[in-house]
Amino acid sequence: MTVHCHKPGAGLSPILRPSTGELLAGNGPLLIDWVARHGSPVNLIWPDELQSNLAALRSVLREGGVAHALYYGAKVNKSPALLAAALRAGAGIDVSSLYELQDARRLGADGTQLVATGPAKTAAFHNELINCNALISVDSLEELEDLIRVLPAGGPVQAVLLRLRPTNQARSRFGMPVAAIRLCLSRIADESRLRFDGLHFHLSGYSWESRAQALREAADLIDESRAEGFAPRMIDIGGGLPIQYVDQRAYQAHVGEQMPEDYRTGKVPASFYPYGGELSAAEWLRCLLRAPMADGRTVANYLADEGLVLGMEPGRALADQAAISVFRVLRVKAVGPDAHVIFVEGSSFSACETWFGSEFLVDPILVPAMSPPVAAKPIRAYLAGHSCLDEDVLSNRWLTFPIAPRAGDLLVYANTGGYQMDLLENEFHRHPMPSRLCVVQDAKGQPTLVPDTIGEAQCSARP
Ligand SMILES: Cc1ncc(COP(=O)(O)O)c(C=O)c1O
């Protein structure tokens, strides 16, 4: 999708789907008006995109003949509309806190649609999960004991997964090595209020190969547990499916060529999310399903032959293209003979890669408030938030703007739905939290905004 806005940056233009592309291409005044009304930054959501992302994954699973349980990893974004979209599309929800659980329940989820795979569950969270009979992934022997302590006598049997720590993540604090899984199994064997439903893992990194390796380790434990009389029905591979933010070739060229001088810090960050990866989430899943198990069967055939459901909790991949973040330029300040800082209204705590010592390697799109001057000069600048902290930057990279931005222009970060827009947002300097709104079409087919709330004005994609 080509956008006729001004493209700053370093050749890392975001890939856009039509919904955002069309809005950015022809609706500058409307965007300016929305920011005037709702403040900067404003986060805009397209809940339908989550449903398309789900459909793409489901089609691969169906094609592979794999029974599956897809849960949207709600931690990826605070938007209730995205939760609601996942539920409307028949997906479950992976809840990581009591509060995510309560939101999912308010939106109509029942326990059978919920799984809790996070590691740090409080007693109150355990209790609510038990009350609605949600599936619980147990992270440790210690968590299993805590869970047993709060199980009501005579209540329904509580289904649990055990979280495996595969050998390729031996240093992770999450999950359990094989020996601890065995201890949990013998504890469950003595506890009639618990049922072992299968194994779960979630790995850092984004390779399908590491998941295939973990699946092979899980398969051995599934066999072992069946030999001991358990009846596991699921292997759950967590999340980590990739998003393609920018063109693969442009990305590789950029990463290969970038130098310390390209950053105001004089340092290239040590690691980046693979913004221009070679696989879409659906292709990634297809590769995984075709990977060989130890006995040569494909993962898909193994799961089908063994009567196992593939559980998954994609977060980022389901939020692909579901949101953008729009910042208003506050001021452009010279900081050297050929260097500027562009202050935006709003802090970088919500667009957060720089807070992890990394960088969002996706260029912002400039939407000018007024027609640009004919003889505009390019400038080189980095982007800073409005707080008093030197580290409050949206980009440490020097970005080249073919036309210098001016106060009142907008800088749009596309595809911020996956952890980029609200993970670290806060009210520093008492600035209000950024607004989050859903973009829908009005009766004339024009884009308009509705609140992204649970309750009275819930976003259905089409009013
Ligand atoms: C246990 C677990 N499952 C799923 C996810 C979602 O991962 P992603 O957003 O990369 O798909 C996470 C993210 O941290 C996680 O910790």
Short mmCIF file of C-alpha atoms and ligand atoms in Angstrom, two decimals:
data_model
loop_
_atom_site.label_atom_id
_atom_site.label_comp_id
_atom_site.label_asym_id
_atom_site.label_seq_id
_atom_site.Cartn_x
_atom_site.Cartn_y
_atom_site.Cartn_z
CA MET A 1 0.00 0.00 0.00
CA THR A 2 1.51 3.34 -1.06
CA VAL A 3 0.85 6.30 1.18
CA HIS A 4 1.03 9.80 -0.28
CA CYS A 5 2.30 11.34 2.89
CA HIS A 6 5.82 12.46 3.50
CA LYS A 7 8.15 9.63 4.25
CA PRO A 8 10.90 10.42 6.67
CA GLY A 9 13.35 7.96 8.01
CA ALA A 10 15.78 5.45 6.74
CA GLY A 11 13.95 3.37 4.18
CA LEU A 12 11.93 1.49 6.76
CA SER A 13 8.41 2.46 5.71
CA PRO A 14 5.75 0.46 7.51
CA ILE A 15 3.79 -2.18 5.64
CA LEU A 16 0.17 -0.99 5.83
CA ARG A 17 -3.12 -2.75 5.24
CA PRO A 18 -5.83 -0.82 3.35
CA SER A 19 -7.65 0.27 6.53
CA THR A 20 -4.71 2.33 7.79
CA GLY A 21 -3.22 3.10 4.39
CA GLU A 22 -6.40 4.80 3.17
CA LEU A 23 -6.83 6.77 6.36
CA LEU A 24 -3.26 8.07 6.28
CA ALA A 25 -3.26 8.78 2.58
CA GLY A 26 -6.28 11.00 2.30
CA ASN A 27 -7.38 12.20 5.69
CA GLY A 28 -4.77 14.59 7.07
CA PRO A 29 -7.33 17.20 8.23
CA LEU A 30 -9.46 14.52 9.87
CA LEU A 31 -6.46 13.14 11.76
CA ILE A 32 -5.47 16.64 12.86
CA ASP A 33 -9.02 17.18 14.10
CA TRP A 34 -9.02 13.85 15.99
CA VAL A 35 -5.77 14.74 17.76
CA ALA A 36 -7.15 18.22 18.57
CA ARG A 37 -10.15 16.57 20.17
CA HIS A 38 -8.55 13.58 21.89
CA GLY A 39 -5.01 14.73 22.61
CA SER A 40 -1.58 13.53 21.62
CA PRO A 41 -0.76 10.77 21.26
CA VAL A 42 -4.00 9.16 20.25
CA ASN A 43 -4.09 5.41 19.73
CA LEU A 44 -6.44 4.25 16.99
CA ILE A 45 -7.69 0.68 16.83
CA TRP A 46 -9.13 -1.45 14.02
CA PRO A 47 -10.61 -4.47 15.83
CA ASP A 48 -11.47 -6.26 12.57
CA GLU A 49 -7.79 -6.74 11.82
CA LEU A 50 -7.51 -9.11 14.76
CA GLN A 51 -10.22 -11.23 13.22
CA SER A 52 -8.37 -11.39 9.87
CA ASN A 53 -5.19 -12.40 11.71
CA LEU A 54 -7.06 -15.17 13.50
CA ALA A 55 -8.63 -16.36 10.26
CA ALA A 56 -5.19 -16.63 8.61
CA LEU A 57 -3.85 -18.83 11.42
CA ARG A 58 -6.99 -20.96 11.52
CA SER A 59 -6.80 -21.64 7.83
CA VAL A 60 -3.25 -23.05 8.23
CA LEU A 61 -4.37 -25.21 11.16
CA ARG A 62 -7.33 -26.55 9.21
CA GLU A 63 -5.18 -27.22 6.16
CA GLY A 64 -2.81 -29.22 8.43
CA GLY A 65 -5.72 -31.16 9.98
CA VAL A 66 -4.69 -29.96 13.44
CA ALA A 67 -7.21 -29.71 16.28
CA HIS A 68 -6.48 -26.41 17.99
CA ALA A 69 -7.32 -23.97 20.75
CA LEU A 70 -6.34 -20.40 19.93
CA TYR A 71 -6.23 -17.91 22.79
CA TYR A 72 -5.56 -14.21 22.23
CA GLY A 73 -2.70 -13.09 24.51
CA ALA A 74 -4.55 -10.16 26.07
CA LYS A 75 -1.38 -8.68 27.59
CA VAL A 76 -0.29 -7.38 24.21
CA ASN A 77 -2.71 -4.44 24.29
CA LYS A 78 -5.13 -2.92 26.80
CA SER A 79 -7.91 -2.47 24.25
CA PRO A 80 -11.25 -4.06 25.23
CA ALA A 81 -12.31 -3.87 21.58
CA LEU A 82 -9.51 -6.25 20.65
CA LEU A 83 -10.59 -8.62 23.43
CA ALA A 84 -14.16 -8.40 22.20
CA ALA A 85 -13.05 -9.01 18.60
CA ALA A 86 -11.20 -12.16 19.63
CA LEU A 87 -14.25 -13.46 21.49
CA ARG A 88 -16.59 -12.58 18.60
CA ALA A 89 -14.32 -14.58 16.33
CA GLY A 90 -14.62 -17.60 18.63
CA ALA A 91 -11.08 -17.44 20.04
CA GLY A 92 -10.28 -17.85 23.70
CA ILE A 93 -8.32 -15.38 25.81
CA ASP A 94 -5.03 -15.89 27.64
CA VAL A 95 -5.36 -13.79 30.80
CA SER A 96 -2.28 -12.82 32.80
CA SER A 97 -3.90 -11.07 35.73
CA LEU A 98 -7.11 -10.85 37.70
CA TYR A 99 -7.86 -7.64 35.82
CA GLU A 100 -7.52 -9.15 32.35
CA LEU A 101 -9.71 -12.00 33.57
CA GLN A 102 -12.37 -9.59 34.84
CA ASP A 103 -12.37 -7.67 31.55
CA ALA A 104 -12.71 -10.88 29.55
CA ARG A 105 -15.58 -12.03 31.80
CA ARG A 106 -17.34 -8.65 31.47
CA LEU A 107 -17.16 -9.10 27.71
CA GLY A 108 -18.93 -12.44 28.01
CA ALA A 109 -16.08 -14.98 28.11
CA ASP A 110 -16.86 -18.10 30.07
CA GLY A 111 -14.24 -20.24 31.77
CA THR A 112 -13.95 -22.69 28.88
CA GLN A 113 -12.67 -19.82 26.73
CA LEU A 114 -9.96 -18.80 29.18
CA VAL A 115 -6.46 -19.94 29.93
CA ALA A 116 -3.95 -18.40 32.34
CA THR A 117 -0.39 -19.07 31.20
CA GLY A 118 1.48 -16.30 33.01
CA PRO A 119 3.88 -17.17 35.82
CA ALA A 120 2.97 -14.88 38.70
CA LYS A 121 -0.60 -15.65 39.70
CA THR A 122 -1.92 -14.28 42.99
CA ALA A 123 -4.27 -16.21 45.27
CA ALA A 124 -7.13 -13.91 44.21
CA PHE A 125 -6.38 -14.66 40.56
CA HIS A 126 -6.19 -18.42 41.24
CA ASN A 127 -9.53 -18.21 43.03
CA GLU A 128 -11.26 -16.45 40.14
CA LEU A 129 -9.75 -18.88 37.63
CA ILE A 130 -11.02 -21.79 39.72
CA ASN A 131 -14.46 -20.15 40.11
CA CYS A 132 -14.96 -19.98 36.36
CA ASN A 133 -13.17 -23.28 35.70
CA ALA A 134 -10.57 -21.76 33.39
CA LEU A 135 -7.56 -23.77 32.27
CA ILE A 136 -4.46 -22.98 34.36
CA SER A 137 -0.87 -23.43 33.25
CA VAL A 138 1.22 -24.11 36.34
CA ASP A 139 4.67 -22.55 36.25
CA SER A 140 6.32 -24.36 39.18
CA LEU A 141 5.94 -26.96 41.89
CA GLU A 142 5.55 -24.03 44.29
CA GLU A 143 2.64 -22.66 42.24
CA LEU A 144 1.05 -26.11 42.20
CA GLU A 145 1.11 -26.20 46.01
CA ASP A 146 -0.40 -22.70 46.19
CA LEU A 147 -3.12 -23.76 43.79
CA ILE A 148 -3.92 -26.91 45.76
CA ARG A 149 -4.21 -24.79 48.92
CA VAL A 150 -6.99 -22.67 47.42
CA LEU A 151 -8.90 -25.49 45.67
CA PRO A 152 -12.33 -25.82 47.31
CA ALA A 153 -13.21 -29.18 48.79
CA GLY A 154 -15.83 -30.88 46.67
CA GLY A 155 -15.50 -28.36 43.84
CA PRO A 156 -15.26 -29.38 40.20
CA VAL A 157 -12.00 -30.93 39.01
CA GLN A 158 -9.52 -28.22 38.00
CA ALA A 159 -7.71 -28.79 34.69
CA VAL A 160 -4.05 -27.81 34.59
CA LEU A 161 -1.24 -27.67 32.07
CA LEU A 162 2.34 -27.93 33.31
CA ARG A 163 4.75 -25.36 31.93
CA LEU A 164 7.88 -27.01 30.57
CA ARG A 165 11.20 -25.20 30.41
CA PRO A 166 12.71 -26.70 27.26
CA THR A 167 16.45 -27.26 27.16
CA ASN A 168 16.92 -24.46 24.63
CA GLN A 169 15.72 -21.97 27.30
CA ALA A 170 17.57 -23.50 30.24
CA ARG A 171 18.37 -20.08 31.76
CA SER A 172 14.80 -18.83 31.70
CA ARG A 173 13.06 -18.38 35.05
CA PHE A 174 9.79 -19.57 33.51
CA GLY A 175 8.54 -23.14 33.45
CA MET A 176 10.06 -26.31 34.82
CA PRO A 177 12.74 -28.75 33.79
CA VAL A 178 11.69 -32.35 33.18
CA ALA A 179 12.49 -33.47 36.74
CA ALA A 180 10.14 -30.86 38.24
CA ILE A 181 7.38 -31.77 35.75
CA ARG A 182 7.67 -35.37 37.00
CA LEU A 183 7.33 -34.19 40.61
CA CYS A 184 4.22 -32.20 39.66
CA LEU A 185 2.74 -35.25 37.95
CA SER A 186 3.16 -37.40 41.03
CA ARG A 187 1.58 -34.62 43.15
CA ILE A 188 -1.37 -34.44 40.72
CA ALA A 189 -1.74 -38.23 40.81
CA ASP A 190 -2.46 -37.93 44.55
CA GLU A 191 -4.89 -35.02 44.22
CA SER A 192 -8.36 -35.91 42.97
CA ARG A 193 -9.30 -32.23 42.55
CA LEU A 194 -6.72 -31.78 39.77
CA ARG A 195 -6.56 -33.13 36.23
CA PHE A 196 -3.41 -33.05 34.07
CA ASP A 197 -4.50 -31.77 30.64
CA GLY A 198 -1.11 -31.43 29.00
CA LEU A 199 2.05 -29.42 28.63
CA HIS A 200 2.67 -25.78 27.89
CA PHE A 201 5.71 -23.72 27.01
CA HIS A 202 6.33 -20.19 25.83
CA LEU A 203 9.75 -19.32 24.47
CA SER A 204 11.47 -16.04 23.95
CA GLY A 205 12.71 -15.41 20.44
CA TYR A 206 10.70 -15.85 17.28
CA SER A 207 11.96 -18.99 15.54
CA TRP A 208 9.61 -21.86 14.74
CA GLU A 209 12.62 -24.21 14.94
CA SER A 210 12.97 -23.64 18.70
CA ARG A 211 9.25 -24.46 19.11
CA ALA A 212 9.70 -27.66 17.07
CA GLN A 213 12.56 -28.67 19.36
CA ALA A 214 10.46 -27.92 22.45
CA LEU A 215 7.58 -29.95 20.97
CA ARG A 216 9.88 -32.94 20.60
CA GLU A 217 10.81 -32.67 24.28
CA ALA A 218 7.16 -32.29 25.23
CA ALA A 219 6.24 -35.39 23.19
CA ASP A 220 8.54 -37.55 25.32
CA LEU A 221 6.85 -36.32 28.48
CA ILE A 222 3.39 -36.86 26.99
CA ASP A 223 4.33 -40.52 26.32
CA GLU A 224 5.74 -40.89 29.80
CA SER A 225 2.64 -39.42 31.44
CA ARG A 226 0.32 -41.64 29.37
CA ALA A 227 2.32 -44.68 30.46
CA GLU A 228 1.59 -43.64 34.04
CA GLY A 229 -2.14 -43.45 33.42
CA PHE A 230 -2.63 -39.71 32.75
CA ALA A 231 -4.72 -38.62 29.76
CA PRO A 232 -3.17 -35.38 28.45
CA ARG A 233 -5.04 -33.79 25.55
CA MET A 234 -3.02 -30.69 24.69
CA ILE A 235 0.42 -29.33 23.93
CA ASP A 236 0.37 -25.55 24.16
CA ILE A 237 3.16 -23.68 22.36
CA GLY A 238 2.50 -20.20 23.78
CA GLY A 239 3.04 -17.17 21.55
CA GLY A 240 5.96 -15.64 19.71
CA LEU A 241 4.55 -15.73 16.18
CA PRO A 242 6.12 -12.96 14.14
CA ILE A 243 4.84 -9.75 12.61
CA GLN A 244 6.34 -8.33 9.42
CA TYR A 245 6.47 -4.58 10.04
CA VAL A 246 8.65 -3.56 7.10
CA ASP A 247 9.85 -5.00 3.82
CA GLN A 248 12.26 -7.89 4.39
CA ARG A 249 14.91 -6.73 1.92
CA ALA A 250 14.83 -3.12 3.07
CA TYR A 251 15.17 -4.33 6.63
CA GLN A 252 18.12 -6.60 5.97
CA ALA A 253 19.89 -3.87 4.03
CA HIS A 254 19.23 -1.40 6.82
CA VAL A 255 20.44 -3.67 9.60
CA GLY A 256 23.51 -4.66 7.58
CA GLU A 257 24.47 -1.06 6.90
CA GLN A 258 23.63 0.78 10.08
CA MET A 259 26.50 2.43 11.95
CA PRO A 260 27.00 3.94 15.41
CA GLU A 261 26.76 7.42 13.80
CA ASP A 262 23.17 6.61 12.79
CA TYR A 263 22.19 6.89 16.44
CA ARG A 264 22.29 10.02 18.60
CA THR A 265 23.76 7.78 21.33
CA GLY A 266 26.66 6.77 19.05
CA LYS A 267 25.71 3.12 19.67
CA VAL A 268 23.84 0.57 17.59
CA PRO A 269 21.52 -1.33 19.95
CA ALA A 270 22.63 -4.91 20.63
CA SER A 271 19.38 -6.49 19.52
CA PHE A 272 16.18 -5.75 17.67
CA TYR A 273 12.84 -7.40 17.17
CA PRO A 274 13.00 -8.94 13.64
CA TYR A 275 10.91 -6.14 12.08
CA GLY A 276 11.48 -7.39 8.55
CA GLY A 277 11.37 -11.13 9.12
CA GLU A 278 10.97 -13.50 6.19
CA LEU A 279 7.79 -15.19 7.43
CA SER A 280 4.29 -14.01 8.17
CA ALA A 281 2.66 -15.56 11.24
CA ALA A 282 0.71 -17.96 9.00
CA GLU A 283 3.85 -19.04 7.12
CA TRP A 284 5.66 -19.49 10.44
CA LEU A 285 2.87 -21.76 11.65
CA ARG A 286 2.92 -23.75 8.41
CA CYS A 287 6.68 -24.32 8.84
CA LEU A 288 6.15 -25.50 12.40
CA LEU A 289 3.38 -27.93 11.44
CA ARG A 290 5.61 -29.41 8.74
CA ALA A 291 8.66 -29.79 11.00
CA PRO A 292 9.72 -33.34 11.84
CA MET A 293 9.21 -34.96 15.22
CA ALA A 294 11.88 -37.39 16.50
CA ASP A 295 10.24 -40.35 14.71
CA GLY A 296 10.01 -38.49 11.39
CA ARG A 297 6.28 -37.69 11.55
CA THR A 298 5.42 -34.05 10.91
CA VAL A 299 4.25 -32.03 13.90
CA ALA A 300 0.77 -31.92 12.30
CA ASN A 301 0.61 -35.69 11.87
CA TYR A 302 2.01 -36.30 15.32
CA LEU A 303 -0.69 -34.12 16.93
CA ALA A 304 -3.47 -35.72 14.87
CA ASP A 305 -2.27 -39.32 15.45
CA GLU A 306 -1.86 -38.76 19.17
CA GLY A 307 -5.23 -37.04 19.53
CA LEU A 308 -3.62 -33.86 20.84
CA VAL A 309 -4.94 -30.31 20.57
CA LEU A 310 -2.41 -27.62 19.66
CA GLY A 311 -2.85 -24.75 22.12
CA MET A 312 -1.46 -21.30 21.24
CA GLU A 313 -1.49 -17.83 22.79
CA PRO A 314 -0.38 -15.40 20.10
CA GLY A 315 -0.42 -11.80 21.27
CA ARG A 316 1.60 -9.64 18.93
CA ALA A 317 0.67 -11.60 15.78
CA LEU A 318 -3.05 -11.18 16.46
CA ALA A 319 -2.61 -7.44 16.98
CA ASP A 320 -0.81 -7.09 13.62
CA GLN A 321 -2.06 -3.94 11.83
CA ALA A 322 -4.75 -3.44 14.46
CA ALA A 323 -3.54 -0.05 15.77
CA ILE A 324 -1.57 3.09 15.05
CA SER A 325 -0.29 5.83 17.35
CA VAL A 326 -0.55 9.45 16.27
CA PHE A 327 1.70 12.06 17.88
CA ARG A 328 1.47 15.82 17.37
CA VAL A 329 4.71 17.71 16.84
CA LEU A 330 5.25 20.23 19.60
CA ARG A 331 8.46 21.91 18.56
CA VAL A 332 11.51 21.36 16.35
CA LYS A 333 14.75 22.45 17.98
CA ALA A 334 18.23 22.67 16.48
CA VAL A 335 20.77 20.73 18.53
CA GLY A 336 23.75 21.04 16.18
CA PRO A 337 24.69 22.37 12.77
CA ASP A 338 22.95 19.50 11.02
CA ALA A 339 20.91 18.02 13.83
CA HIS A 340 17.49 18.59 15.33
CA VAL A 341 15.26 17.12 17.97
CA ILE A 342 11.56 16.90 17.28
CA PHE A 343 9.56 17.09 20.48
CA VAL A 344 6.20 15.40 20.28
CA GLU A 345 3.33 15.78 22.71
CA GLY A 346 3.22 12.61 24.73
CA SER A 347 5.99 10.54 26.20
CA SER A 348 7.91 7.62 24.84
CA PHE A 349 6.80 5.45 27.72
CA SER A 350 4.09 4.03 25.54
CA ALA A 351 6.20 3.54 22.39
CA CYS A 352 8.67 1.69 24.43
CA GLU A 353 11.47 -0.09 22.55
CA THR A 354 13.97 2.60 23.50
CA TRP A 355 13.30 1.79 27.15
CA PHE A 356 14.58 -1.72 26.49
CA GLY A 357 17.81 -0.41 24.96
CA SER A 358 16.49 -1.21 21.50
CA GLU A 359 14.69 0.69 18.76
CA PHE A 360 11.39 0.47 16.89
CA LEU A 361 12.92 0.03 13.43
CA VAL A 362 9.86 1.33 11.64
CA ASP A 363 9.84 4.89 10.32
CA PRO A 364 7.10 7.28 11.38
CA ILE A 365 4.90 8.87 8.71
CA LEU A 366 4.68 12.65 8.60
CA VAL A 367 1.22 14.10 8.08
CA PRO A 368 1.62 17.88 7.60
CA ALA A 369 -0.96 20.21 9.14
CA MET A 370 -0.59 22.67 6.26
CA SER A 371 0.68 22.31 2.70
CA PRO A 372 4.44 22.22 2.94
CA PRO A 373 6.45 25.20 1.65
CA VAL A 374 7.63 24.76 -1.95
CA ALA A 375 11.32 25.01 -1.14
CA ALA A 376 11.29 23.00 2.06
CA LYS A 377 14.67 21.80 3.31
CA PRO A 378 15.30 18.25 4.52
CA ILE A 379 16.40 17.86 8.11
CA ARG A 380 17.96 15.16 10.25
CA ALA A 381 16.35 14.65 13.62
CA TYR A 382 15.55 12.26 16.40
CA LEU A 383 12.21 12.17 18.18
CA ALA A 384 11.76 12.95 21.85
CA GLY A 385 8.80 12.82 24.18
CA HIS A 386 7.71 15.80 26.23
CA SER A 387 9.10 14.78 29.61
CA CYS A 388 12.17 16.09 31.41
CA LEU A 389 14.12 12.85 30.99
CA ASP A 390 16.94 12.76 28.46
CA GLU A 391 16.10 9.09 27.80
CA ASP A 392 12.49 9.92 26.88
CA VAL A 393 12.99 9.38 23.16
CA LEU A 394 10.78 7.68 20.62
CA SER A 395 13.73 7.20 18.33
CA ASN A 396 17.42 7.29 19.06
CA ARG A 397 17.96 6.90 15.33
CA TRP A 398 18.67 9.94 13.25
CA LEU A 399 15.74 10.17 10.84
CA THR A 400 15.93 12.18 7.66
CA PHE A 401 12.85 14.22 6.91
CA PRO A 402 12.64 15.29 3.24
CA ILE A 403 10.45 18.16 4.45
CA ALA A 404 11.10 19.57 7.91
CA PRO A 405 8.18 18.88 10.24
CA ARG A 406 6.57 21.89 11.90
CA ALA A 407 4.65 22.36 15.12
CA GLY A 408 1.14 20.98 14.69
CA ASP A 409 2.13 18.34 12.11
CA LEU A 410 1.51 14.74 13.00
CA LEU A 411 3.94 11.85 13.20
CA VAL A 412 2.24 8.52 12.89
CA TYR A 413 3.71 5.25 14.07
CA ALA A 414 1.95 2.42 12.28
CA ASN A 415 1.36 -1.05 13.65
CA THR A 416 1.80 -0.19 17.32
CA GLY A 417 -0.89 -2.62 18.58
CA GLY A 418 1.65 -5.25 19.66
CA TYR A 419 3.25 -3.95 22.89
CA GLN A 420 4.24 -0.58 21.36
CA MET A 421 1.43 1.71 22.40
CA ASP A 422 0.44 1.10 25.99
CA LEU A 423 2.84 -1.27 27.70
CA LEU A 424 4.62 1.47 29.65
CA GLU A 425 2.18 4.35 29.33
CA ASN A 426 1.87 6.52 32.42
CA GLU A 427 0.84 9.96 33.61
CA PHE A 428 4.31 11.41 34.08
CA HIS A 429 4.13 15.20 34.58
CA ARG A 430 0.42 14.50 35.18
CA HIS A 431 -0.28 14.39 31.50
CA PRO A 432 -3.42 12.34 31.00
CA MET A 433 -3.12 8.81 29.65
CA PRO A 434 -3.35 8.66 25.86
CA SER A 435 -6.85 8.08 24.50
CA ARG A 436 -7.65 4.88 22.71
CA LEU A 437 -10.41 4.91 20.13
CA CYS A 438 -11.74 2.54 17.50
CA VAL A 439 -11.96 3.58 13.87
CA VAL A 440 -15.24 2.51 12.26
CA GLN A 441 -17.13 3.64 9.17
CA ASP A 442 -20.13 5.92 9.52
CA ALA A 443 -23.33 5.56 7.47
CA LYS A 444 -21.62 7.33 4.52
CA GLY A 445 -18.63 5.00 4.67
CA GLN A 446 -16.41 7.70 6.19
CA PRO A 447 -13.98 6.87 9.01
CA THR A 448 -15.20 7.93 12.41
CA LEU A 449 -14.24 7.20 16.03
CA VAL A 450 -16.05 5.34 18.80
CA PRO A 451 -14.77 4.92 22.36
CA ASP A 452 -12.79 1.78 23.13
CA THR A 453 -14.50 0.83 26.35
CA ILE A 454 -16.18 -2.13 27.94
CA GLY A 455 -19.86 -1.55 28.26
CA GLU A 456 -22.02 1.18 26.87
CA ALA A 457 -20.10 1.98 23.70
CA GLN A 458 -18.45 -1.27 22.86
CA CYS A 459 -16.84 -1.34 19.48
CA SER A 460 -18.46 -3.55 17.02
CA ALA A 461 -16.49 -3.23 13.85
CA ARG A 462 -19.40 -1.93 11.80
CA PRO A 463 -22.01 0.21 13.52
C1 LIG B 1 3.27 -17.10 28.49
C2 LIG B 1 3.10 -16.21 27.31
N1 LIG B 1 2.29 -16.62 26.31
C3 LIG B 1 2.10 -15.82 25.22
C4 LIG B 1 2.74 -14.60 25.11
C5 LIG B 1 2.49 -13.79 23.88
O1 LIG B 1 3.64 -13.67 23.11
P1 LIG B 1 3.61 -12.92 21.70
O2 LIG B 1 2.97 -11.61 21.91
O3 LIG B 1 5.05 -12.81 21.30
O4 LIG B 1 2.83 -13.81 20.76
C6 LIG B 1 3.61 -14.15 26.13
C7 LIG B 1 4.30 -12.87 26.01
O5 LIG B 1 5.11 -12.48 26.81
C8 LIG B 1 3.79 -14.99 27.26
O6 LIG B 1 4.59 -14.61 28.27
#
